[in-house]
Coordinates of C-alpha atoms in Angstrom, one line a residue:
X1 CA 0.0 0.0 0.0
X2 CA 1.2 3.5 -0.9
X3 CA 2.0 5.8 2.0
X4 CA 1.0 9.5 1.7
X5 CA 3.4 12.2 2.6
X6 CA 2.1 15.2 4.3
X7 CA 1.7 18.3 2.1
X8 CA 4.0 20.5 4.1
X9 CA 6.9 18.1 4.0
X10 CA 9.9 20.1 2.8
X11 CA 12.8 17.6 3.3
X12 CA 14.4 15.2 5.7
X13 CA 14.8 17.9 8.4
X14 CA 11.0 18.6 8.5
X15 CA 9.0 17.0 11.3
X16 CA 6.9 14.1 9.8
X17 CA 3.4 13.7 11.2
X18 CA 1.8 10.2 11.2
X19 CA 1.2 9.0 7.6
X20 CA -2.1 7.9 6.3
X21 CA -3.0 5.1 3.9
X22 CA -4.3 6.0 0.5
X23 CA -7.5 4.3 -0.7
X24 CA -7.0 1.5 -3.2
X25 CA -8.0 2.2 -6.8
X26 CA -10.0 -0.4 -8.8
X27 CA -7.4 -0.1 -11.5
X28 CA -3.6 -0.4 -11.1
X29 CA -1.7 2.7 -10.2
X30 CA 1.2 2.7 -12.7
X31 CA 2.2 -0.1 -15.0
X32 CA 3.7 -3.4 -14.3
X33 CA 7.0 -2.9 -12.5
X34 CA 6.6 0.8 -12.3
X35 CA 7.4 2.5 -8.9
X36 CA 5.0 5.1 -7.5
X37 CA 5.5 8.6 -8.9
X38 CA 6.6 11.5 -6.7
X39 CA 4.0 14.1 -6.1
X40 CA 1.0 14.7 -4.0
X41 CA 0.4 11.7 -1.8
X42 CA 3.6 9.8 -2.8
X43 CA 7.1 10.3 -1.2
X44 CA 10.1 11.0 -3.4
X45 CA 12.4 8.1 -4.2
X46 CA 15.2 8.0 -1.6
X47 CA 18.7 8.0 -3.0
X48 CA 17.8 9.2 -6.5
X49 CA 20.1 12.1 -7.5
X50 CA 18.3 15.4 -8.2
X51 CA 18.5 16.5 -11.9
X52 CA 17.7 20.0 -13.2
X53 CA 14.4 20.1 -14.9
X54 CA 16.0 20.8 -18.3
X55 CA 18.0 17.6 -18.2
X56 CA 15.3 15.2 -17.0
X57 CA 13.9 12.6 -19.4
X58 CA 10.4 13.6 -20.5
X59 CA 7.6 11.5 -19.2
X60 CA 5.6 9.2 -21.4
X61 CA 2.6 11.6 -21.0
X62 CA 4.8 14.5 -22.2
X63 CA 5.9 12.5 -25.2
X64 CA 2.2 11.8 -26.1
X65 CA 1.6 15.6 -25.9
X66 CA 4.5 16.2 -28.2
X67 CA 3.3 13.6 -30.6
X68 CA -0.1 15.2 -30.6
X69 CA 1.5 18.6 -31.4
X70 CA 3.5 17.0 -34.2
X71 CA 0.3 15.4 -35.6
X72 CA -1.5 18.7 -35.7
X73 CA 1.5 20.5 -37.4
X74 CA 1.9 17.7 -40.0
X75 CA -1.7 16.7 -40.8
X76 CA -3.9 19.7 -40.1
X77 CA -2.2 23.1 -39.9
X78 CA -0.7 23.0 -43.5
X79 CA -4.2 22.4 -44.9
X80 CA -6.1 25.0 -42.8
X81 CA -3.4 27.7 -42.7
X82 CA -5.1 30.2 -45.1
X83 CA -8.6 30.8 -44.0
X84 CA -10.9 30.3 -41.0
X85 CA -14.0 28.1 -41.0
X86 CA -17.6 29.4 -40.8
X87 CA -17.9 29.1 -37.0
X88 CA -14.4 30.2 -36.4
X89 CA -15.0 33.5 -38.1
X90 CA -17.8 34.2 -35.6
X91 CA -15.6 33.7 -32.6
X92 CA -12.4 35.3 -34.0
X93 CA -14.2 38.4 -35.4
X94 CA -15.4 39.3 -31.9
X95 CA -11.9 40.3 -30.9
X96 CA -10.3 41.2 -34.2
X97 CA -10.2 45.0 -34.4
X98 CA -9.4 44.8 -38.1
X99 CA -12.7 43.0 -39.1
X100 CA -16.3 43.8 -38.3
X101 CA -17.7 41.4 -35.7
X102 CA -20.0 38.8 -37.0
X103 CA -23.4 38.1 -35.5
X104 CA -23.1 36.2 -32.2
X105 CA -26.1 34.0 -31.8
X106 CA -27.7 33.1 -28.5
X107 CA -26.3 29.6 -27.9
X108 CA -22.7 30.7 -28.3
X109 CA -20.2 31.4 -25.5
X110 CA -17.3 33.8 -25.7
X111 CA -14.5 31.6 -24.2
X112 CA -12.8 30.9 -27.5
X113 CA -12.8 34.6 -28.3
X114 CA -11.1 35.3 -25.0
X115 CA -8.5 32.5 -25.8
X116 CA -7.5 33.9 -29.1
X117 CA -7.6 37.6 -28.1
X118 CA -3.9 37.9 -27.0
X119 CA -2.7 36.7 -30.4
X120 CA -5.2 38.9 -32.3
X121 CA -3.7 42.0 -30.7
X122 CA -0.5 41.2 -32.6
X123 CA -1.6 39.5 -35.9
X124 CA -4.8 38.1 -37.5
X125 CA -2.9 35.7 -39.7
X126 CA -4.8 32.4 -39.9
X127 CA -1.5 30.5 -40.0
X128 CA -0.2 32.1 -36.8
X129 CA -3.6 31.4 -35.2
X130 CA -3.3 27.7 -36.1
X131 CA 0.2 27.4 -34.7
X132 CA -0.8 29.3 -31.5
X133 CA -3.8 27.0 -30.9
X134 CA -1.9 23.8 -31.7
X135 CA 0.7 24.6 -29.1
X136 CA -1.9 25.5 -26.5
X137 CA -3.9 22.3 -27.2
X138 CA -0.8 20.1 -26.7
X139 CA 0.0 21.8 -23.4
X140 CA -3.7 21.5 -22.3
X141 CA -3.7 17.8 -23.1
X142 CA -0.7 17.3 -20.9
X143 CA -2.0 19.4 -18.1
X144 CA -5.5 17.8 -18.1
X145 CA -4.4 14.2 -17.9
X146 CA -1.4 15.0 -15.7
X147 CA -4.1 16.0 -13.1
X148 CA -5.1 12.3 -12.9
X149 CA -1.6 10.9 -12.4
X150 CA -1.7 10.8 -8.5
X151 CA -5.1 9.1 -8.8
X152 CA -4.5 6.5 -11.5
X153 CA -0.7 6.4 -12.0
X154 CA 1.5 7.3 -15.0
X155 CA 0.6 4.3 -17.2
X156 CA -3.2 4.8 -17.1
X157 CA -3.0 8.5 -17.6
X158 CA -0.6 8.1 -20.5
X159 CA -2.7 5.6 -22.3
X160 CA -5.8 7.7 -21.7
X161 CA -4.1 10.8 -23.3
X162 CA -3.0 8.6 -26.2
X163 CA -6.4 7.3 -26.8
X164 CA -8.0 10.7 -26.8
X165 CA -5.2 12.4 -28.8
X166 CA -5.4 9.8 -31.5
X167 CA -9.0 10.6 -32.5
X168 CA -9.3 12.5 -35.7
X169 CA -11.6 15.1 -34.1
X170 CA -9.0 15.8 -31.4
X171 CA -6.3 16.3 -34.1
X172 CA -8.6 18.4 -36.4
X173 CA -9.9 20.8 -33.8
X174 CA -6.7 21.3 -31.9
X175 CA -5.5 24.2 -34.1
X176 CA -9.1 25.4 -34.7
X177 CA -10.8 28.2 -32.9
X178 CA -13.6 26.0 -31.7
X179 CA -14.7 25.3 -28.1
X180 CA -15.3 21.6 -27.9
X181 CA -11.8 20.4 -27.4
X182 CA -11.3 22.9 -24.6
X183 CA -14.5 21.8 -22.9
X184 CA -13.2 18.2 -23.1
X185 CA -9.8 18.9 -21.6
X186 CA -11.2 21.3 -18.9
X187 CA -13.8 18.6 -18.0
X188 CA -11.0 16.0 -17.6
X189 CA -9.0 18.4 -15.3
X190 CA -12.1 19.4 -13.3
X191 CA -12.9 15.8 -12.4
X192 CA -9.3 15.1 -11.5
X193 CA -9.1 18.1 -9.2
X194 CA -12.5 17.3 -7.7
X195 CA -11.4 13.8 -6.7
X196 CA -8.1 15.1 -5.3
X197 CA -9.8 17.8 -3.2
X198 CA -10.5 15.8 0.0
X199 CA -6.7 15.3 0.6
X200 CA -5.4 18.4 -1.3
X201 CA -7.4 21.5 -0.3
X202 CA -5.8 23.6 -3.0
X203 CA -7.4 21.3 -5.6
X204 CA -10.8 22.8 -4.9
X205 CA -9.6 26.1 -6.4
X206 CA -8.4 24.3 -9.5
X207 CA -11.6 22.5 -9.8
X208 CA -13.5 25.7 -9.7
X209 CA -11.2 27.3 -12.2
X210 CA -11.8 24.4 -14.6
X211 CA -15.6 24.9 -14.3
X212 CA -15.1 28.5 -15.2
X213 CA -13.3 27.5 -18.4
X214 CA -16.0 25.0 -19.4
X215 CA -18.7 27.6 -18.7
X216 CA -16.9 30.2 -20.8
X217 CA -16.5 27.8 -23.7
X218 CA -20.0 26.2 -23.8
X219 CA -22.6 27.3 -21.3
X220 CA -24.8 24.3 -22.0
X221 CA -22.0 21.8 -21.4
X222 CA -21.1 23.1 -18.0
X223 CA -24.6 22.4 -16.7
X224 CA -24.4 18.7 -17.7
X225 CA -20.8 18.4 -16.4
X226 CA -21.8 20.0 -13.1
X227 CA -24.7 17.6 -12.5
X228 CA -22.7 14.5 -11.4
X229 CA -20.2 16.7 -9.5
X230 CA -22.9 18.5 -7.5
X231 CA -24.7 15.2 -6.7
X232 CA -21.4 13.7 -5.5
X233 CA -20.6 16.7 -3.4
X234 CA -24.0 16.7 -1.8
X235 CA -24.3 13.0 -1.1
X236 CA -20.7 11.9 -0.5
X237 CA -19.5 13.3 2.8
X238 CA -15.8 13.5 2.0
X239 CA -16.6 15.8 -0.9
X240 CA -19.0 18.2 0.8
X241 CA -16.3 20.9 1.5
X242 CA -15.9 21.2 -2.3
X243 CA -19.5 22.1 -2.9
X244 CA -19.0 25.9 -2.3
X245 CA -16.2 25.9 -4.8
X246 CA -18.3 24.1 -7.4
X247 CA -21.1 26.7 -6.9
X248 CA -18.5 29.6 -7.0
X249 CA -16.9 28.3 -10.2
X250 CA -20.3 27.9 -11.9
X251 CA -21.3 31.4 -10.8
X252 CA -18.1 33.0 -12.0
X253 CA -18.2 31.1 -15.3
X254 CA -21.8 31.9 -16.2
X255 CA -21.7 35.6 -15.1
X256 CA -20.6 37.0 -18.5
X257 CA -23.3 34.9 -20.3
X258 CA -26.0 36.1 -17.8
X259 CA -25.0 39.8 -18.3
X260 CA -25.1 39.4 -22.0
X261 CA -28.5 37.7 -21.8
X262 CA -30.0 40.7 -20.2
X263 CA -28.1 43.2 -22.4
X264 CA -29.0 41.6 -25.7
X265 CA -32.1 39.4 -25.2
X266 CA -33.8 40.9 -22.2
X267 CA -33.2 38.1 -19.7
X268 CA -32.1 34.5 -19.2
X269 CA -35.4 32.9 -20.3
X270 CA -35.4 34.9 -23.5
X271 CA -31.9 33.9 -24.3
X272 CA -32.6 30.3 -23.6
X273 CA -35.7 30.5 -25.8
X274 CA -33.6 32.1 -28.6
X275 CA -30.9 29.4 -28.1
X276 CA -33.4 26.6 -28.5
X277 CA -34.8 28.2 -31.6
X278 CA -31.4 28.5 -33.1
X279 CA -30.6 24.8 -32.4
X280 CA -33.9 23.8 -34.0
X281 CA -35.6 23.0 -30.7
X282 CA -34.5 21.0 -27.6
X283 CA -36.8 18.0 -27.1
X284 CA -36.4 14.2 -26.8
X285 CA -34.8 12.8 -30.0
X286 CA -33.0 9.5 -30.6
X287 CA -30.0 11.0 -32.4
X288 CA -27.7 8.0 -32.5
X289 CA -28.1 7.6 -36.3
X290 CA -26.9 11.1 -37.0
X291 CA -24.0 10.6 -34.7
X292 CA -23.1 7.4 -36.5
X293 CA -23.5 9.0 -40.0
X294 CA -21.1 11.8 -39.1
X295 CA -18.5 9.7 -37.3
X296 CA -16.0 10.0 -40.2
X297 CA -17.4 13.3 -41.5
X298 CA -19.0 15.6 -42.5
X299 CA -18.1 18.1 -39.8
X300 CA -21.8 19.0 -39.5
X301 CA -24.8 16.6 -40.1
X302 CA -27.8 18.9 -40.3
X303 CA -30.8 19.9 -42.5
X304 CA -31.9 16.5 -43.8
X305 CA -28.4 15.1 -43.5
X306 CA -27.9 12.1 -45.9
X307 CA -24.3 11.4 -45.1
X308 CA -23.2 7.8 -44.9
X309 CA -20.2 6.1 -43.3
X310 CA -17.6 5.8 -46.1
X311 CA -15.7 3.1 -44.1
X312 CA -18.0 1.5 -41.5
X313 CA -15.1 -0.7 -40.2
X314 CA -13.4 2.5 -39.0
X315 CA -16.3 3.0 -36.6
X316 CA -15.8 -0.2 -34.6
X317 CA -14.1 1.8 -31.8
X318 CA -17.3 3.9 -31.4
X319 CA -19.5 0.9 -31.1
X320 CA -17.2 -0.7 -28.6
X321 CA -17.3 2.3 -26.2
X322 CA -20.5 1.2 -24.4
X323 CA -19.0 -2.3 -23.9
X324 CA -15.8 -0.9 -22.4
X325 CA -17.7 1.5 -20.2
X326 CA -20.0 -1.3 -18.9
X327 CA -17.0 -3.5 -18.1
X328 CA -15.2 -0.7 -16.3
X329 CA -18.4 0.1 -14.3
X330 CA -18.8 -3.5 -13.2
X331 CA -15.2 -3.8 -12.0
X332 CA -15.5 -0.4 -10.2
X333 CA -18.7 -1.3 -8.5
X334 CA -17.1 -4.5 -7.1
X335 CA -14.4 -2.5 -5.5
X336 CA -15.2 -1.6 -2.0
X337 CA -12.7 1.3 -1.6
X338 CA -13.0 4.9 -2.2
X339 CA -11.2 4.4 -5.5
X340 CA -14.3 3.3 -7.2
X341 CA -15.3 6.9 -7.7
X342 CA -12.3 7.4 -9.9
X343 CA -14.0 5.2 -12.5
X344 CA -17.7 5.8 -11.8
X345 CA -17.5 9.6 -11.8
X346 CA -15.8 9.9 -15.3
X347 CA -18.4 7.5 -16.6
X348 CA -21.2 9.5 -15.1
X349 CA -19.9 12.8 -16.4
X350 CA -19.3 11.3 -19.9
X351 CA -22.8 10.1 -20.0
X352 CA -24.2 13.4 -18.8
X353 CA -22.2 15.3 -21.4
X354 CA -23.5 13.0 -24.2
X355 CA -27.2 13.3 -23.2
X356 CA -28.1 16.5 -25.1
X357 CA -26.3 15.4 -28.3
X358 CA -27.7 11.9 -28.4
X359 CA -31.1 12.4 -26.9
X360 CA -32.2 16.1 -27.2
X361 CA -31.3 17.5 -30.6
X362 CA -32.0 16.3 -34.1
X363 CA -28.6 16.9 -35.8
X364 CA -25.0 16.0 -35.0
X365 CA -21.4 17.0 -35.4
X366 CA -18.5 14.7 -34.5
X367 CA -17.0 17.4 -32.3
X368 CA -20.1 17.5 -30.0
X369 CA -19.1 14.2 -28.3
X370 CA -15.4 15.1 -27.7
X371 CA -15.9 15.8 -24.0
X372 CA -17.5 12.4 -23.5
X373 CA -14.6 10.7 -25.4
X374 CA -12.0 12.5 -23.3
X375 CA -13.6 11.3 -20.1
X376 CA -14.3 7.7 -21.3
X377 CA -10.6 7.4 -22.2
X378 CA -9.7 7.3 -18.5
X379 CA -11.6 4.1 -17.4
X380 CA -10.9 2.5 -20.8
X381 CA -7.2 3.1 -20.3
X382 CA -7.5 1.6 -16.8
X383 CA -9.0 -1.6 -18.4
X384 CA -6.1 -1.7 -20.9
X385 CA -3.4 -1.4 -18.2
X386 CA -5.2 -3.9 -15.9
X387 CA -5.6 -6.5 -18.6
X388 CA -2.0 -6.3 -19.9
X389 CA -0.2 -6.2 -16.5
X390 CA 2.4 -9.0 -16.6
X391 CA 1.2 -10.3 -20.0
X392 CA 3.7 -9.4 -22.6
X393 CA 1.8 -11.2 -25.4
X394 CA -1.3 -9.2 -24.6
X395 CA 0.7 -6.0 -24.5
X396 CA 1.8 -6.8 -28.1
X397 CA -1.8 -7.5 -29.2
X398 CA -3.1 -4.3 -27.6
X399 CA -0.3 -2.4 -29.2
X400 CA -1.2 -3.7 -32.6
X401 CA -4.9 -2.8 -32.1
X402 CA -4.0 0.7 -30.9
X403 CA -1.7 1.1 -34.0
X404 CA -4.6 0.1 -36.3
X405 CA -6.9 2.5 -34.5
X406 CA -4.4 5.4 -34.9
X407 CA -4.0 4.5 -38.6
X408 CA -7.8 4.5 -39.1
X409 CA -8.0 7.9 -37.6
X410 CA -5.3 9.1 -39.9
X411 CA -7.4 8.0 -42.8
X412 CA -10.3 10.1 -41.6
X413 CA -8.1 13.1 -40.9
X414 CA -6.8 13.0 -44.4
X415 CA -10.4 12.8 -45.9
X416 CA -11.8 15.6 -43.7
X417 CA -8.9 18.0 -44.2
X418 CA -9.1 17.4 -48.0
X419 CA -12.8 18.4 -47.8
X420 CA -11.8 21.5 -45.8
X421 CA -9.2 22.4 -48.4
X422 CA -11.8 22.4 -51.1
X423 CA -14.1 24.5 -49.1
X424 CA -11.3 26.8 -48.1
X425 CA -10.4 27.3 -51.8
X426 CA -14.0 28.2 -52.6
X427 CA -14.1 30.9 -49.9
X428 CA -10.8 32.4 -50.9
X429 CA -11.7 32.4 -54.6
X430 CA -15.0 34.1 -53.8
X431 CA -13.3 36.7 -51.6
X432 CA -10.7 37.4 -54.3
X433 CA -13.4 37.9 -57.0
X434 CA -15.3 40.2 -54.7
X435 CA -12.2 42.3 -54.3
X436 CA -11.9 42.6 -58.0
X437 CA -15.5 44.0 -58.0
X438 CA -14.5 46.5 -55.4
X439 CA -16.1 44.7 -52.4
X440 CA -13.5 44.7 -49.7
X441 CA -13.0 46.5 -46.4
X442 CA -14.2 50.1 -45.7
X443 CA -17.8 49.4 -44.7
X444 CA -18.8 46.7 -47.2
X445 CA -21.5 44.2 -46.3
X446 CA -21.9 40.6 -47.6
X447 CA -25.2 38.7 -47.0
X448 CA -26.2 35.1 -47.8
X449 CA -25.7 31.6 -46.4
X450 CA -22.0 31.6 -47.3
X451 CA -21.3 35.2 -46.3
X452 CA -19.4 34.7 -43.0
X453 CA -16.0 33.2 -44.1
X454 CA -16.0 35.1 -47.4
X455 CA -16.7 38.4 -45.6
X456 CA -14.0 37.8 -43.0
X457 CA -11.4 37.2 -45.7
X458 CA -12.6 40.2 -47.7
X459 CA -12.6 42.4 -44.5
X460 CA -16.3 43.1 -44.8
X461 CA -19.2 42.9 -42.4
X462 CA -21.6 39.9 -42.7
X463 CA -25.3 39.4 -42.1
X464 CA -28.2 37.0 -42.9
X465 CA -31.8 37.9 -43.4
X466 CA -33.3 34.5 -42.7
X467 CA -32.5 31.2 -41.2
X468 CA -31.4 30.3 -37.7
X469 CA -28.6 33.0 -37.8
X470 CA -30.8 35.8 -39.1
X471 CA -29.2 39.1 -37.8
X472 CA -30.8 41.8 -40.0
X473 CA -33.8 42.4 -42.3
X474 CA -34.0 42.9 -46.0
X475 CA -35.1 46.5 -45.5
X476 CA -31.9 47.3 -43.5
X477 CA -29.8 45.7 -46.2
X478 CA -31.5 47.8 -48.9
X479 CA -31.1 50.9 -46.7
X480 CA -27.4 50.3 -46.4
X481 CA -27.1 49.9 -50.1
X482 CA -29.0 53.2 -50.7
X483 CA -26.5 54.8 -48.3
X484 CA -23.8 54.3 -51.0
X485 CA -22.1 51.4 -49.1
X486 CA -20.8 48.4 -51.0
X487 CA -23.4 45.6 -50.5
X488 CA -23.4 42.1 -52.1
X489 CA -25.7 39.1 -51.7
X490 CA -24.1 35.6 -52.2
X491 CA -26.3 32.7 -53.4
X492 CA -25.9 29.5 -55.3
X493 CA -26.1 30.0 -59.1
X494 CA -29.2 27.7 -59.1
X495 CA -31.0 29.8 -56.5
X496 CA -33.3 32.7 -57.5
X497 CA -32.4 36.3 -57.1
X498 CA -33.0 37.5 -53.5
X499 CA -36.2 39.5 -53.1
X500 CA -34.4 42.6 -51.9
X501 CA -31.9 42.5 -54.8
X502 CA -34.3 42.9 -57.8
X503 CA -32.3 45.8 -59.3
X504 CA -28.9 44.4 -58.4
X505 CA -26.3 43.2 -60.9
X506 CA -25.5 39.5 -61.0
X507 CA -21.8 38.4 -61.3
X508 CA -20.6 34.8 -61.6
X509 CA -17.7 34.1 -59.2
X510 CA -15.1 32.2 -61.2
X511 CA -14.0 28.9 -59.7
X512 CA -17.1 28.6 -57.5
X513 CA -20.8 27.6 -57.9
X514 CA -21.9 31.0 -56.4
X515 CA -23.4 34.1 -57.8
X516 CA -22.8 37.6 -56.4
X517 CA -25.7 40.1 -56.6
X518 CA -24.0 43.6 -56.3
X519 CA -26.1 46.6 -55.3
X520 CA -25.7 49.7 -57.4
X521 CA -24.1 52.5 -55.6
X522 CA -26.3 55.4 -54.6
X523 CA -29.7 53.9 -55.6

């Protein structure tokens, strides 16, 4: 049994109070033959010479984080280095003083805008933004799973980080200005700090800080994440001192969203109603089929989505998740120690975070389930380490399976980034053609369903007159055109002329399937 060192132990000369016995975890702490790691709850190895941090061998978890960074830089960043995606332009434009801010709809939260704001004060280069976010994502991956090392040991946490980092969604969204990865990693860290709080009081502050991050990134996700944490804090005596920190973190995280709700929508109920309308309604829906369809792309499966799995065999890992979760739960329930919560709580939180996307909405995107995947990686990694302990032949088998899984995710990353490159080329071509027509910067406005990324690249404002992101009216668009401002409406060439553009001139945008309806100046 491991022996816990007191938190205020500073060396051999410090008085040592009586030690306490750590609760046994249902999964092995560390791999076969590995000694306990130094840190909270574990004494340092006697006799080991101290090495400066710069000359220490990097841990396996650090190597996973570095490999994750390398994968982003090699597989994703080169393909997405020229332009931002549709949703990204919404978040980034809020803090880019060089570009008019896009319409910010009710369901969105401003955490990503805050995250990229420091870089935007220096440059708005999409390439620089990709590099900045890729580095931050790798650091966050390491920090999030490192939180669990005193709870599950280095082997389990390393395998968990590897499993999550190998997913194509984790690689694709690492360098993108999207909130889902940050919700996932903050959720992993929040649960780790929560479980460490009874023996490490400072952990409560970190847990609260992680909840703030989740709330700032996606207000809806923090409610589902907080549910199992609050229930545990209320009904498990050893966690009750953490309850005020949970409530404080939630309050601090949602404060900005609440203030904005009153400032822009008139109150919390009104913003929630607007959010539900934007999402197409929140009501019971069995949405597993859409989640399956979008498992290897597209990035969004909505509006009568007819996408199909291109390689169904690549989805075996997804179908196996409930099986692994059930096995981990059975093993944890049989454990009579406090360590069972180290498995049960991640499973409960993963299930809670998946509920709205599998049971309450009628569309899907692969990124929606990233927080659930990040948490499920912990008990699944525990199963892997437990099953392979002392069995070299099984280690070899599992290594081959993991390698095949990583290869399958590489195939999907290649496919999805190729699609992103084609879309990126359309946006850039359209923006270039609009510049040739004199539509760029200086108060111009672009409307239509494809307006956002094109307008961002052209330096224009964007707006929509209908749909779930409607931010203006046709009369306001016409009034702006009559005020001698450059205004253009984008549409598919097969679509009819917009009703408010009856007197506007149509131009074909070369290299795209879009038409641009340009308002005459001064009419």
